[in-house]
Every structure is written in structure tokens, then in C-alpha cells.
């Protein structure tokens, strides 16, 4: 069983509140940055920890997830890995992976799950042994990403893939958007004790400037209205509200 250390790096604080994730496979000491949004906070953290990431892993092409690709790539001589569909639109991309492909960071193996919806060709980075799922702009705490390129139907089948993963999987989203999802989740699940507890804990973390993530998929499924839609049409209705 490999050991993966996962640390959030808040980028674009106060505006877009992106999370870039610094992950380190502890057996090999290899590191990767997932969705490098902004160079400065990432370089600072790597310097403080004396880490030179070998890889940049992207979930999709949007600039708030890829803006620091080129700078970090040349600074660390890192390889940029993203979805095959984004091979011509992720800055500095070296390798494009397809749905079902695997990629090893030392002893930690990622599986690529393609999730069209927010964009076409968006991918999730899933580390089954480590029970960790990096969801980019597909799944956030209590909400989901907007439909920039895909349809509600495509997003529905993408969320089905997430729902099929083990409930003890923890997910790591691309933004701190919990506050945005809270009101609608409460409106949708007014009597849920588990949601009430989720929100209380989340508010505490936010007050302490800590990420709400990670939450398990098992809990998220009980609290996130978009994961509770049982048909593509139901999801479409939620997306229109
Ligand atoms: Zn995006
Ligand atoms: Fe984003």
C-alpha cells in the first residue's frame, strides 16, 4: 500500500479560490502539482518543503488550472500530463491520457476517469489505493462545476462514474466553493442532520482558513443535491435553478 501525502495550496485567494494540490508519493519521494493555478504560492511552498515536483497533472484546460504550467515546467523540468482531448489546449502538455489509462507517481498509481460536462475531455485523477480523487471543476463540496462545454446529460453520466466509486474515497476539488453550494443544499435537503453537521464543520474550517476538503464520497452523496439527481433530466432541472 503506497502512501500519498496530499497538501492544499490556495491560489487566487479571495477571488476564484482555486486549490492546487501538492502530492508526494512517500516511498519514492516523487511529487506532482495538480492544477497549478498560480506560480507564486506553489513555488513558495515547494521551496519551504525543499520539493522539486517531477510532474504537473491537469484536470482540464481552463486558465485558472493551468496558468502556472509553463513556469513550473521550466523551473522544475517537470512533465505536464493531462487529458488526451486537451492535447492542443493545455499549455506545455507532454502526455495526454485517455479514460481508463493509469499513470504512476512512484508507487502511487492514478487511474484516469474522463468526465465530460464542465469541459469536454475533463479528467479526474483517481488513486484507488490511496482512496483519493482529484475532481477539478467537476465536483465541488455541495455543488458541481458549470456546464461550459458539455450538456447536463453528459455531466449526469460523469457524476454516475463518481457515484460508483467506493464511499470511503476522499475527494479534492479545484476550488473552495462550499459556501456557494450551502444554501441550495439546505433548500434541497432541509431536514438532513448529516447536511447540518457537514455545514457546521465546514463553517468552522472556513473561519479557520482551512479547506473544507477532503470529504468522503459517501457523505457527499448524501448532501450534494447534484449527486442526488437520478436522471439526466433531473440534473438538467437542478442546473437551471
Ligand atoms: Zn474550469
Ligand atoms: Fe476552475
PDB file of N, CA, C and O in Angstrom, residues 99-160:
ATOM      1  N   UNK A  99      -9.374   7.931 -21.002  1.00  0.00           N
ATOM      2  CA  UNK A  99     -10.185   7.286 -19.975  1.00  0.00           C
ATOM      3  C   UNK A  99      -9.688   5.857 -19.751  1.00  0.00           C
ATOM      4  O   UNK A  99      -9.484   5.114 -20.717  1.00  0.00           O
ATOM      5  N   UNK A 100      -9.459   5.489 -18.495  1.00  0.00           N
ATOM      6  CA  UNK A 100      -9.020   4.126 -18.181  1.00  0.00           C
ATOM      7  C   UNK A 100      -7.508   3.962 -18.134  1.00  0.00           C
ATOM      8  O   UNK A 100      -7.019   2.948 -17.631  1.00  0.00           O
ATOM      9  N   UNK A 101      -6.767   4.945 -18.666  1.00  0.00           N
ATOM     10  CA  UNK A 101      -5.302   4.873 -18.569  1.00  0.00           C
ATOM     11  C   UNK A 101      -4.872   4.980 -17.108  1.00  0.00           C
ATOM     12  O   UNK A 101      -5.614   5.503 -16.262  1.00  0.00           O
ATOM     13  N   UNK A 102      -3.661   4.482 -16.831  1.00  0.00           N
ATOM     14  CA  UNK A 102      -3.091   4.660 -15.492  1.00  0.00           C
ATOM     15  C   UNK A 102      -1.801   5.444 -15.625  1.00  0.00           C
ATOM     16  O   UNK A 102      -1.185   5.490 -16.699  1.00  0.00           O
ATOM     17  N   UNK A 103      -1.419   6.079 -14.540  1.00  0.00           N
ATOM     18  CA  UNK A 103      -0.159   6.826 -14.508  1.00  0.00           C
ATOM     19  C   UNK A 103       0.436   6.688 -13.116  1.00  0.00           C
ATOM     20  O   UNK A 103      -0.274   6.867 -12.125  1.00  0.00           O
ATOM     21  N   UNK A 104       1.730   6.351 -13.062  1.00  0.00           N
ATOM     22  CA  UNK A 104       2.349   6.117 -11.756  1.00  0.00           C
ATOM     23  C   UNK A 104       3.154   7.310 -11.284  1.00  0.00           C
ATOM     24  O   UNK A 104       4.011   7.815 -12.016  1.00  0.00           O
ATOM     25  N   UNK A 105       2.879   7.748 -10.065  1.00  0.00           N
ATOM     26  CA  UNK A 105       3.734   8.699  -9.367  1.00  0.00           C
ATOM     27  C   UNK A 105       4.459   7.851  -8.323  1.00  0.00           C
ATOM     28  O   UNK A 105       3.905   7.555  -7.260  1.00  0.00           O
ATOM     29  N   UNK A 106       5.675   7.433  -8.633  1.00  0.00           N
ATOM     30  CA  UNK A 106       6.354   6.480  -7.754  1.00  0.00           C
ATOM     31  C   UNK A 106       5.512   5.231  -7.601  1.00  0.00           C
ATOM     32  O   UNK A 106       5.096   4.631  -8.598  1.00  0.00           O
ATOM     33  N   UNK A 107       5.232   4.868  -6.357  1.00  0.00           N
ATOM     34  CA  UNK A 107       4.429   3.671  -6.081  1.00  0.00           C
ATOM     35  C   UNK A 107       2.930   3.943  -6.095  1.00  0.00           C
ATOM     36  O   UNK A 107       2.132   3.029  -5.911  1.00  0.00           O
ATOM     37  N   UNK A 108       2.537   5.192  -6.247  1.00  0.00           N
ATOM     38  CA  UNK A 108       1.112   5.540  -6.207  1.00  0.00           C
ATOM     39  C   UNK A 108       0.566   5.571  -7.624  1.00  0.00           C
ATOM     40  O   UNK A 108       1.061   6.313  -8.472  1.00  0.00           O
ATOM     41  N   UNK A 109      -0.456   4.770  -7.852  1.00  0.00           N
ATOM     42  CA  UNK A 109      -0.995   4.682  -9.200  1.00  0.00           C
ATOM     43  C   UNK A 109      -2.305   5.443  -9.337  1.00  0.00           C
ATOM     44  O   UNK A 109      -3.234   5.266  -8.547  1.00  0.00           O
ATOM     45  N   UNK A 110      -2.353   6.298 -10.366  1.00  0.00           N
ATOM     46  CA  UNK A 110      -3.582   7.030 -10.669  1.00  0.00           C
ATOM     47  C   UNK A 110      -4.301   6.358 -11.819  1.00  0.00           C
ATOM     48  O   UNK A 110      -3.674   5.875 -12.760  1.00  0.00           O
ATOM     49  N   UNK A 111      -5.616   6.341 -11.728  1.00  0.00           N
ATOM     50  CA  UNK A 111      -6.458   5.947 -12.853  1.00  0.00           C
ATOM     51  C   UNK A 111      -7.115   7.209 -13.397  1.00  0.00           C
ATOM     52  O   UNK A 111      -7.528   8.073 -12.632  1.00  0.00           O
ATOM     53  N   UNK A 112      -7.209   7.280 -14.716  1.00  0.00           N
ATOM     54  CA  UNK A 112      -7.813   8.444 -15.358  1.00  0.00           C
ATOM     55  C   UNK A 112      -9.290   8.139 -15.636  1.00  0.00           C
ATOM     56  O   UNK A 112      -9.627   7.109 -16.207  1.00  0.00           O
ATOM     57  N   UNK A 113     -10.145   9.039 -15.193  1.00  0.00           N
ATOM     58  CA  UNK A 113     -11.582   8.884 -15.436  1.00  0.00           C
ATOM     59  C   UNK A 113     -12.042  10.118 -16.226  1.00  0.00           C
ATOM     60  O   UNK A 113     -11.921  11.248 -15.745  1.00  0.00           O
ATOM     61  N   UNK A 114     -12.515   9.897 -17.429  1.00  0.00           N
ATOM     62  CA  UNK A 114     -12.955  11.038 -18.249  1.00  0.00           C
ATOM     63  C   UNK A 114     -14.373  11.437 -17.860  1.00  0.00           C
ATOM     64  O   UNK A 114     -15.263  10.593 -17.757  1.00  0.00           O
ATOM     65  N   UNK A 115     -14.561  12.714 -17.633  1.00  0.00           N
ATOM     66  CA  UNK A 115     -15.856  13.222 -17.176  1.00  0.00           C
ATOM     67  C   UNK A 115     -16.244  14.459 -17.982  1.00  0.00           C
ATOM     68  O   UNK A 115     -15.995  15.585 -17.581  1.00  0.00           O
ATOM     69  N   UNK A 116     -16.890  14.258 -19.113  1.00  0.00           N
ATOM     70  CA  UNK A 116     -17.353  15.399 -19.904  1.00  0.00           C
ATOM     71  C   UNK A 116     -18.456  16.137 -19.150  1.00  0.00           C
ATOM     72  O   UNK A 116     -19.249  15.524 -18.436  1.00  0.00           O
ATOM     73  N   UNK A 117     -18.528  17.434 -19.361  1.00  0.00           N
ATOM     74  CA  UNK A 117     -19.588  18.223 -18.710  1.00  0.00           C
ATOM     75  C   UNK A 117     -19.115  19.650 -18.538  1.00  0.00           C
ATOM     76  O   UNK A 117     -19.443  20.531 -19.330  1.00  0.00           O
ATOM     77  N   UNK A 118     -18.314  19.899 -17.492  1.00  0.00           N
ATOM     78  CA  UNK A 118     -17.742  21.235 -17.296  1.00  0.00           C
ATOM     79  C   UNK A 118     -16.963  21.640 -18.551  1.00  0.00           C
ATOM     80  O   UNK A 118     -17.148  22.728 -19.088  1.00  0.00           O
ATOM     81  N   UNK A 119     -16.089  20.741 -19.005  1.00  0.00           N
ATOM     82  CA  UNK A 119     -15.499  20.860 -20.339  1.00  0.00           C
ATOM     83  C   UNK A 119     -15.630  19.487 -20.991  1.00  0.00           C
ATOM     84  O   UNK A 119     -15.949  18.505 -20.311  1.00  0.00           O
ATOM     85  N   UNK A 120     -15.380  19.427 -22.297  1.00  0.00           N
ATOM     86  CA  UNK A 120     -15.265  18.129 -22.958  1.00  0.00           C
ATOM     87  C   UNK A 120     -13.818  17.669 -22.765  1.00  0.00           C
ATOM     88  O   UNK A 120     -12.883  18.429 -23.032  1.00  0.00           O
ATOM     89  N   UNK A 121     -13.669  16.460 -22.270  1.00  0.00           N
ATOM     90  CA  UNK A 121     -12.328  15.917 -22.065  1.00  0.00           C
ATOM     91  C   UNK A 121     -11.746  16.195 -20.693  1.00  0.00           C
ATOM     92  O   UNK A 121     -10.573  15.895 -20.450  1.00  0.00           O
ATOM     93  N   UNK A 122     -12.535  16.762 -19.791  1.00  0.00           N
ATOM     94  CA  UNK A 122     -12.114  16.919 -18.383  1.00  0.00           C
ATOM     95  C   UNK A 122     -11.806  15.527 -17.819  1.00  0.00           C
ATOM     96  O   UNK A 122     -12.503  14.563 -18.124  1.00  0.00           O
ATOM     97  N   UNK A 123     -10.730  15.429 -17.030  1.00  0.00           N
ATOM     98  CA  UNK A 123     -10.426  14.133 -16.409  1.00  0.00           C
ATOM     99  C   UNK A 123     -10.340  14.258 -14.891  1.00  0.00           C
ATOM    100  O   UNK A 123     -10.080  15.338 -14.350  1.00  0.00           O
ATOM    101  N   UNK A 124     -10.595  13.133 -14.224  1.00  0.00           N
ATOM    102  CA  UNK A 124     -10.362  13.012 -12.788  1.00  0.00           C
ATOM    103  C   UNK A 124      -9.100  12.188 -12.596  1.00  0.00           C
ATOM    104  O   UNK A 124      -8.829  11.256 -13.357  1.00  0.00           O
ATOM    105  N   UNK A 125      -8.359  12.516 -11.573  1.00  0.00           N
ATOM    106  CA  UNK A 125      -7.194  11.733 -11.164  1.00  0.00           C
ATOM    107  C   UNK A 125      -7.590  10.939  -9.937  1.00  0.00           C
ATOM    108  O   UNK A 125      -7.820  11.503  -8.871  1.00  0.00           O
ATOM    109  N   UNK A 126      -7.703   9.613 -10.109  1.00  0.00           N
ATOM    110  CA  UNK A 126      -8.198   8.738  -9.040  1.00  0.00           C
ATOM    111  C   UNK A 126      -7.077   7.808  -8.598  1.00  0.00           C
ATOM    112  O   UNK A 126      -6.516   7.072  -9.424  1.00  0.00           O
ATOM    113  N   UNK A 127      -6.758   7.864  -7.319  1.00  0.00           N
ATOM    114  CA  UNK A 127      -5.736   6.987  -6.731  1.00  0.00           C
ATOM    115  C   UNK A 127      -6.447   5.973  -5.852  1.00  0.00           C
ATOM    116  O   UNK A 127      -6.676   6.228  -4.661  1.00  0.00           O
ATOM    117  N   UNK A 128      -6.845   4.815  -6.431  1.00  0.00           N
ATOM    118  CA  UNK A 128      -7.708   3.878  -5.700  1.00  0.00           C
ATOM    119  C   UNK A 128      -7.086   3.361  -4.403  1.00  0.00           C
ATOM    120  O   UNK A 128      -7.771   3.266  -3.385  1.00  0.00           O
ATOM    121  N   UNK A 129      -5.778   3.044  -4.450  1.00  0.00           N
ATOM    122  CA  UNK A 129      -5.156   2.501  -3.238  1.00  0.00           C
ATOM    123  C   UNK A 129      -5.128   3.529  -2.120  1.00  0.00           C
ATOM    124  O   UNK A 129      -5.165   3.177  -0.943  1.00  0.00           O
ATOM    125  N   UNK A 130      -5.025   4.783  -2.509  1.00  0.00           N
ATOM    126  CA  UNK A 130      -4.944   5.858  -1.517  1.00  0.00           C
ATOM    127  C   UNK A 130      -6.316   6.456  -1.212  1.00  0.00           C
ATOM    128  O   UNK A 130      -6.422   7.394  -0.425  1.00  0.00           O
ATOM    129  N   UNK A 131      -7.339   5.933  -1.877  1.00  0.00           N
ATOM    130  CA  UNK A 131      -8.702   6.414  -1.689  1.00  0.00           C
ATOM    131  C   UNK A 131      -8.806   7.921  -1.870  1.00  0.00           C
ATOM    132  O   UNK A 131      -9.436   8.622  -1.070  1.00  0.00           O
ATOM    133  N   UNK A 132      -8.159   8.413  -2.918  1.00  0.00           N
ATOM    134  CA  UNK A 132      -8.124   9.859  -3.174  1.00  0.00           C
ATOM    135  C   UNK A 132      -8.572  10.132  -4.602  1.00  0.00           C
ATOM    136  O   UNK A 132      -8.154   9.440  -5.535  1.00  0.00           O
ATOM    137  N   UNK A 133      -9.416  11.151  -4.751  1.00  0.00           N
ATOM    138  CA  UNK A 133      -9.970  11.508  -6.056  1.00  0.00           C
ATOM    139  C   UNK A 133      -9.854  13.020  -6.248  1.00  0.00           C
ATOM    140  O   UNK A 133     -10.409  13.791  -5.454  1.00  0.00           O
ATOM    141  N   UNK A 134      -9.142  13.438  -7.293  1.00  0.00           N
ATOM    142  CA  UNK A 134      -8.989  14.863  -7.587  1.00  0.00           C
ATOM    143  C   UNK A 134      -9.998  15.231  -8.656  1.00  0.00           C
ATOM    144  O   UNK A 134      -9.952  14.705  -9.765  1.00  0.00           O
ATOM    145  N   UNK A 135     -10.923  16.117  -8.294  1.00  0.00           N
ATOM    146  CA  UNK A 135     -12.117  16.292  -9.127  1.00  0.00           C
ATOM    147  C   UNK A 135     -12.131  17.577  -9.958  1.00  0.00           C
ATOM    148  O   UNK A 135     -13.106  17.804 -10.681  1.00  0.00           O
ATOM    149  N   UNK A 136     -11.095  18.401  -9.875  1.00  0.00           N
ATOM    150  CA  UNK A 136     -11.042  19.596 -10.725  1.00  0.00           C
ATOM    151  C   UNK A 136     -12.303  20.424 -10.594  1.00  0.00           C
ATOM    152  O   UNK A 136     -12.753  20.734  -9.487  1.00  0.00           O
ATOM    153  N   UNK A 137     -12.898  20.777 -11.735  1.00  0.00           N
ATOM    154  CA  UNK A 137     -14.132  21.569 -11.721  1.00  0.00           C
ATOM    155  C   UNK A 137     -15.352  20.711 -12.043  1.00  0.00           C
ATOM    156  O   UNK A 137     -16.350  21.207 -12.556  1.00  0.00           O
ATOM    157  N   UNK A 138     -15.270  19.414 -11.776  1.00  0.00           N
ATOM    158  CA  UNK A 138     -16.454  18.569 -11.965  1.00  0.00           C
ATOM    159  C   UNK A 138     -17.251  18.488 -10.675  1.00  0.00           C
ATOM    160  O   UNK A 138     -18.439  18.813 -10.656  1.00  0.00           O
ATOM    161  N   UNK A 139     -16.607  18.100  -9.584  1.00  0.00           N
ATOM    162  CA  UNK A 139     -17.318  18.009  -8.295  1.00  0.00           C
ATOM    163  C   UNK A 139     -16.658  18.934  -7.270  1.00  0.00           C
ATOM    164  O   UNK A 139     -15.450  18.863  -7.051  1.00  0.00           O
ATOM    165  N   UNK A 140     -17.486  19.814  -6.677  1.00  0.00           N
ATOM    166  CA  UNK A 140     -17.069  20.643  -5.549  1.00  0.00           C
ATOM    167  C   UNK A 140     -17.848  20.197  -4.312  1.00  0.00           C
ATOM    168  O   UNK A 140     -18.814  19.443  -4.408  1.00  0.00           O
ATOM    169  N   UNK A 141     -17.482  20.731  -3.164  1.00  0.00           N
ATOM    170  CA  UNK A 141     -18.265  20.473  -1.962  1.00  0.00           C
ATOM    171  C   UNK A 141     -19.647  21.114  -2.124  1.00  0.00           C
ATOM    172  O   UNK A 141     -19.758  22.324  -2.329  1.00  0.00           O
ATOM    173  N   UNK A 142     -20.674  20.288  -2.088  1.00  0.00           N
ATOM    174  CA  UNK A 142     -22.077  20.692  -2.131  1.00  0.00           C
ATOM    175  C   UNK A 142     -22.525  21.299  -3.461  1.00  0.00           C
ATOM    176  O   UNK A 142     -23.644  21.775  -3.570  1.00  0.00           O
ATOM    177  N   UNK A 143     -21.656  21.299  -4.474  1.00  0.00           N
ATOM    178  CA  UNK A 143     -22.112  21.740  -5.796  1.00  0.00           C
ATOM    179  C   UNK A 143     -21.243  21.115  -6.881  1.00  0.00           C
ATOM    180  O   UNK A 143     -20.393  20.273  -6.573  1.00  0.00           O
ATOM    181  N   UNK A 144     -21.485  21.484  -8.118  1.00  0.00           N
ATOM    182  CA  UNK A 144     -20.681  20.946  -9.232  1.00  0.00           C
ATOM    183  C   UNK A 144     -20.238  22.109 -10.110  1.00  0.00           C
ATOM    184  O   UNK A 144     -20.705  23.245  -9.948  1.00  0.00           O
ATOM    185  N   UNK A 145     -19.379  21.815 -11.071  1.00  0.00           N
ATOM    186  CA  UNK A 145     -18.899  22.841 -11.986  1.00  0.00           C
ATOM    187  C   UNK A 145     -19.957  23.191 -13.024  1.00  0.00           C
ATOM    188  O   UNK A 145     -20.818  22.375 -13.351  1.00  0.00           O
ATOM    189  N   UNK A 146     -19.894  24.405 -13.537  1.00  0.00           N
ATOM    190  CA  UNK A 146     -20.835  24.855 -14.562  1.00  0.00           C
ATOM    191  C   UNK A 146     -20.600  24.128 -15.874  1.00  0.00           C
ATOM    192  O   UNK A 146     -19.532  23.581 -16.139  1.00  0.00           O
ATOM    193  N   UNK A 147     -21.643  24.118 -16.700  1.00  0.00           N
ATOM    194  CA  UNK A 147     -21.581  23.398 -17.977  1.00  0.00           C
ATOM    195  C   UNK A 147     -21.060  24.338 -19.069  1.00  0.00           C
ATOM    196  O   UNK A 147     -21.841  24.944 -19.793  1.00  0.00           O
ATOM    197  N   UNK A 148     -19.751  24.446 -19.182  1.00  0.00           N
ATOM    198  CA  UNK A 148     -19.148  25.340 -20.172  1.00  0.00           C
ATOM    199  C   UNK A 148     -19.155  24.724 -21.563  1.00  0.00           C
ATOM    200  O   UNK A 148     -19.351  25.413 -22.549  1.00  0.00           O
ATOM    201  N   UNK A 149     -18.893  23.436 -21.645  1.00  0.00           N
ATOM    202  CA  UNK A 149     -18.773  22.805 -22.969  1.00  0.00           C
ATOM    203  C   UNK A 149     -19.709  21.614 -23.143  1.00  0.00           C
ATOM    204  O   UNK A 149     -20.099  21.298 -24.268  1.00  0.00           O
ATOM    205  N   UNK A 150     -20.040  20.937 -22.071  1.00  0.00           N
ATOM    206  CA  UNK A 150     -20.842  19.718 -22.173  1.00  0.00           C
ATOM    207  C   UNK A 150     -22.312  19.989 -21.856  1.00  0.00           C
ATOM    208  O   UNK A 150     -22.710  21.107 -21.528  1.00  0.00           O
ATOM    209  N   UNK A 151     -23.114  18.932 -21.964  1.00  0.00           N
ATOM    210  CA  UNK A 151     -24.539  19.021 -21.661  1.00  0.00           C
ATOM    211  C   UNK A 151     -24.809  18.473 -20.258  1.00  0.00           C
ATOM    212  O   UNK A 151     -23.962  17.794 -19.664  1.00  0.00           O
ATOM    213  N   UNK A 152     -26.008  18.746 -19.765  1.00  0.00           N
ATOM    214  CA  UNK A 152     -26.409  18.189 -18.467  1.00  0.00           C
ATOM    215  C   UNK A 152     -26.400  16.662 -18.534  1.00  0.00           C
ATOM    216  O   UNK A 152     -26.050  15.991 -17.557  1.00  0.00           O
ATOM    217  N   UNK A 153     -26.771  16.127 -19.670  1.00  0.00           N
ATOM    218  CA  UNK A 153     -26.774  14.664 -19.811  1.00  0.00           C
ATOM    219  C   UNK A 153     -25.359  14.099 -19.688  1.00  0.00           C
ATOM    220  O   UNK A 153     -25.130  13.109 -18.981  1.00  0.00           O
ATOM    221  N   UNK A 154     -24.406  14.741 -20.357  1.00  0.00           N
ATOM    222  CA  UNK A 154     -23.012  14.278 -20.228  1.00  0.00           C
ATOM    223  C   UNK A 154     -22.546  14.397 -18.781  1.00  0.00           C
ATOM    224  O   UNK A 154     -21.899  13.486 -18.251  1.00  0.00           O
ATOM    225  N   UNK A 155     -22.889  15.509 -18.134  1.00  0.00           N
ATOM    226  CA  UNK A 155     -22.487  15.693 -16.740  1.00  0.00           C
ATOM    227  C   UNK A 155     -23.123  14.631 -15.864  1.00  0.00           C
ATOM    228  O   UNK A 155     -22.488  14.089 -14.959  1.00  0.00           O
ATOM    229  N   UNK A 156     -24.371  14.285 -16.137  1.00  0.00           N
ATOM    230  CA  UNK A 156     -25.050  13.257 -15.348  1.00  0.00           C
ATOM    231  C   UNK A 156     -24.271  11.938 -15.394  1.00  0.00           C
ATOM    232  O   UNK A 156     -24.006  11.331 -14.356  1.00  0.00           O
ATOM    233  N   UNK A 157     -23.869  11.523 -16.602  1.00  0.00           N
ATOM    234  CA  UNK A 157     -23.144  10.252 -16.700  1.00  0.00           C
ATOM    235  C   UNK A 157     -21.741  10.350 -16.103  1.00  0.00           C
ATOM    236  O   UNK A 157     -21.212   9.368 -15.595  1.00  0.00           O
ATOM    237  N   UNK A 158     -21.184  11.541 -16.109  1.00  0.00           N
ATOM    238  CA  UNK A 158     -19.901  11.739 -15.430  1.00  0.00           C
ATOM    239  C   UNK A 158     -20.064  11.603 -13.916  1.00  0.00           C
ATOM    240  O   UNK A 158     -19.245  10.960 -13.244  1.00  0.00           O
ATOM    241  N   UNK A 159     -21.136  12.195 -13.390  1.00  0.00           N
ATOM    242  CA  UNK A 159     -21.374  12.095 -11.939  1.00  0.00           C
ATOM    243  C   UNK A 159     -21.687  10.648 -11.551  1.00  0.00           C
ATOM    244  O   UNK A 159     -21.339  10.200 -10.453  1.00  0.00           O
ATOM    245  N   UNK A 160     -22.327   9.907 -12.459  1.00  0.00           N
ATOM    246  CA  UNK A 160     -22.578   8.484 -12.201  1.00  0.00           C
ATOM    247  C   UNK A 160     -21.266   7.728 -11.986  1.00  0.00           C
ATOM    248  O   UNK A 160     -21.178   6.831 -11.148  1.00  0.00           O
TER     249      UNK A 160
END
